[in-house]
C-alpha atoms as a printed R data frame, in Angstrom:
   type eleno elety resid chain resno       x       y       z
1  ATOM     1    CA   MET     A     1  28.142  -2.238   1.789
2  ATOM     2    CA   GLU     A     2  25.601   0.575   2.194
3  ATOM     3    CA   ARG     A     3  21.957  -0.345   2.748
4  ATOM     4    CA   SER     A     4  19.266   1.326   0.681
5  ATOM     5    CA   GLY     A     5  16.882   1.864   3.579
6  ATOM     6    CA   ARG     A     6  14.688  -1.047   2.546
7  ATOM     7    CA   GLN     A     7  13.646  -3.834   4.855
8  ATOM     8    CA   ALA     A     8  12.551  -7.367   4.124
9  ATOM     9    CA   ILE     A     9   9.122  -8.255   5.471
10 ATOM    10    CA   LYS     A    10   7.364 -11.564   5.914
11 ATOM    11    CA   ILE     A    11   3.743 -11.918   4.853
12 ATOM    12    CA   SER     A    12   1.494 -14.924   4.572
13 ATOM    13    CA   ALA     A    13   1.166 -16.808   1.292
14 ATOM    14    CA   THR     A    14  -2.467 -15.685   1.100
15 ATOM    15    CA   ALA     A    15  -1.554 -12.013   1.511
16 ATOM    16    CA   HIS     A    16   1.221 -12.367  -1.059
17 ATOM    17    CA   ALA     A    17  -1.192 -13.923  -3.552
18 ATOM    18    CA   MET     A    18  -3.619 -11.016  -3.032
19 ATOM    19    CA   LEU     A    19  -0.739  -8.570  -3.478
20 ATOM    20    CA   ARG     A    20   0.264 -10.215  -6.780
21 ATOM    21    CA   GLU     A    21  -3.363  -9.981  -7.975
22 ATOM    22    CA   LEU     A    22  -3.543  -6.304  -7.006
23 ATOM    23    CA   VAL     A    23  -0.303  -5.561  -8.852
24 ATOM    24    CA   ALA     A    24  -1.589  -7.339 -11.959
25 ATOM    25    CA   GLU     A    25  -4.941  -5.529 -11.825
26 ATOM    26    CA   THR     A    26  -3.274  -2.175 -11.233
27 ATOM    27    CA   SER     A    27  -0.819  -2.830 -14.071
28 ATOM    28    CA   ARG     A    28  -3.715  -3.493 -16.443
29 ATOM    29    CA   ASN     A    29  -5.966  -0.633 -15.355
30 ATOM    30    CA   GLY     A    30  -3.713   1.908 -13.627
31 ATOM    31    CA   TRP     A    31  -3.709   3.276 -10.108
32 ATOM    32    CA   ILE     A    32  -7.067   4.940 -10.728
33 ATOM    33    CA   ALA     A    33  -8.644   1.455 -10.639
34 ATOM    34    CA   LEU     A    34  -7.875   1.522  -6.908
35 ATOM    35    CA   GLY     A    35  -8.931   5.148  -6.529
36 ATOM    36    CA   ILE     A    36  -5.325   6.271  -6.061
37 ATOM    37    CA   ASP     A    37  -3.721   9.260  -7.785
38 ATOM    38    CA   ARG     A    38  -0.164   8.102  -8.557
39 ATOM    39    CA   ASP     A    39   2.054   7.998 -11.659
40 ATOM    40    CA   ASP     A    40   4.740   5.475 -10.706
41 ATOM    41    CA   PRO     A    41   4.660   1.820 -11.774
42 ATOM    42    CA   PRO     A    42   2.438  -0.401  -9.596
43 ATOM    43    CA   THR     A    43   5.026  -2.654  -7.965
44 ATOM    44    CA   GLN     A    44   4.494  -4.794  -4.879
45 ATOM    45    CA   THR     A    45   6.529  -2.292  -2.874
46 ATOM    46    CA   ALA     A    46   4.497   0.659  -4.166
47 ATOM    47    CA   LEU     A    47   1.225  -1.080  -3.275
48 ATOM    48    CA   ILE     A    48   2.468  -1.902   0.236
49 ATOM    49    CA   GLU     A    49   3.623   1.695   0.732
50 ATOM    50    CA   GLU     A    50   0.239   3.000  -0.444
51 ATOM    51    CA   ALA     A    51  -1.598   0.584   1.859
52 ATOM    52    CA   ILE     A    52   0.451   1.814   4.823
53 ATOM    53    CA   ARG     A    53  -0.255   5.441   3.886
54 ATOM    54    CA   LEU     A    54  -3.994   4.767   3.571
55 ATOM    55    CA   LEU     A    55  -4.097   2.893   6.897
56 ATOM    56    CA   ALA     A    56  -2.293   5.762   8.634
57 ATOM    57    CA   GLN     A    57  -4.756   8.218   7.108
58 ATOM    58    CA   GLN     A    58  -7.671   6.091   8.285
59 ATOM    59    CA   GLN     A    59  -6.187   5.874  11.774
60 ATOM    60    CA   LYS     A    60  -6.006   9.673  11.990
61 ATOM    61    CA   THR     A    61  -9.637   9.945  10.872
62 ATOM    62    CA   THR     A    62 -10.766   7.294  13.358
63 ATOM    63    CA   SER     A    63  -8.749   8.879  16.201
64 ATOM    64    CA   ARG     A    64 -10.458  12.231  15.654
65 ATOM    65    CA   ARG     A    65 -13.893  10.616  15.835
66 ATOM    66    CA   THR     A    66 -13.276   8.727  19.079
67 ATOM    67    CA   LYS     A    67 -11.731  11.586  21.100
68 ATOM    68    CA   ARG     A    68 -14.125  13.665  23.168
């Protein structure tokens, strides 16, 4: 059986509840409600992927500020 490249992750019940709320809000109002320019459906996976991308972007910005 070939794997699709996806991995299961464990998150706290609190984080999962927040994720469900974000998906519901984004489904009602679109990605633009979060300030994100995307066209795909707002699934839990898509929100997690976007959060990772935004955190990586923030890390790059922070790294540039702290280097001298």
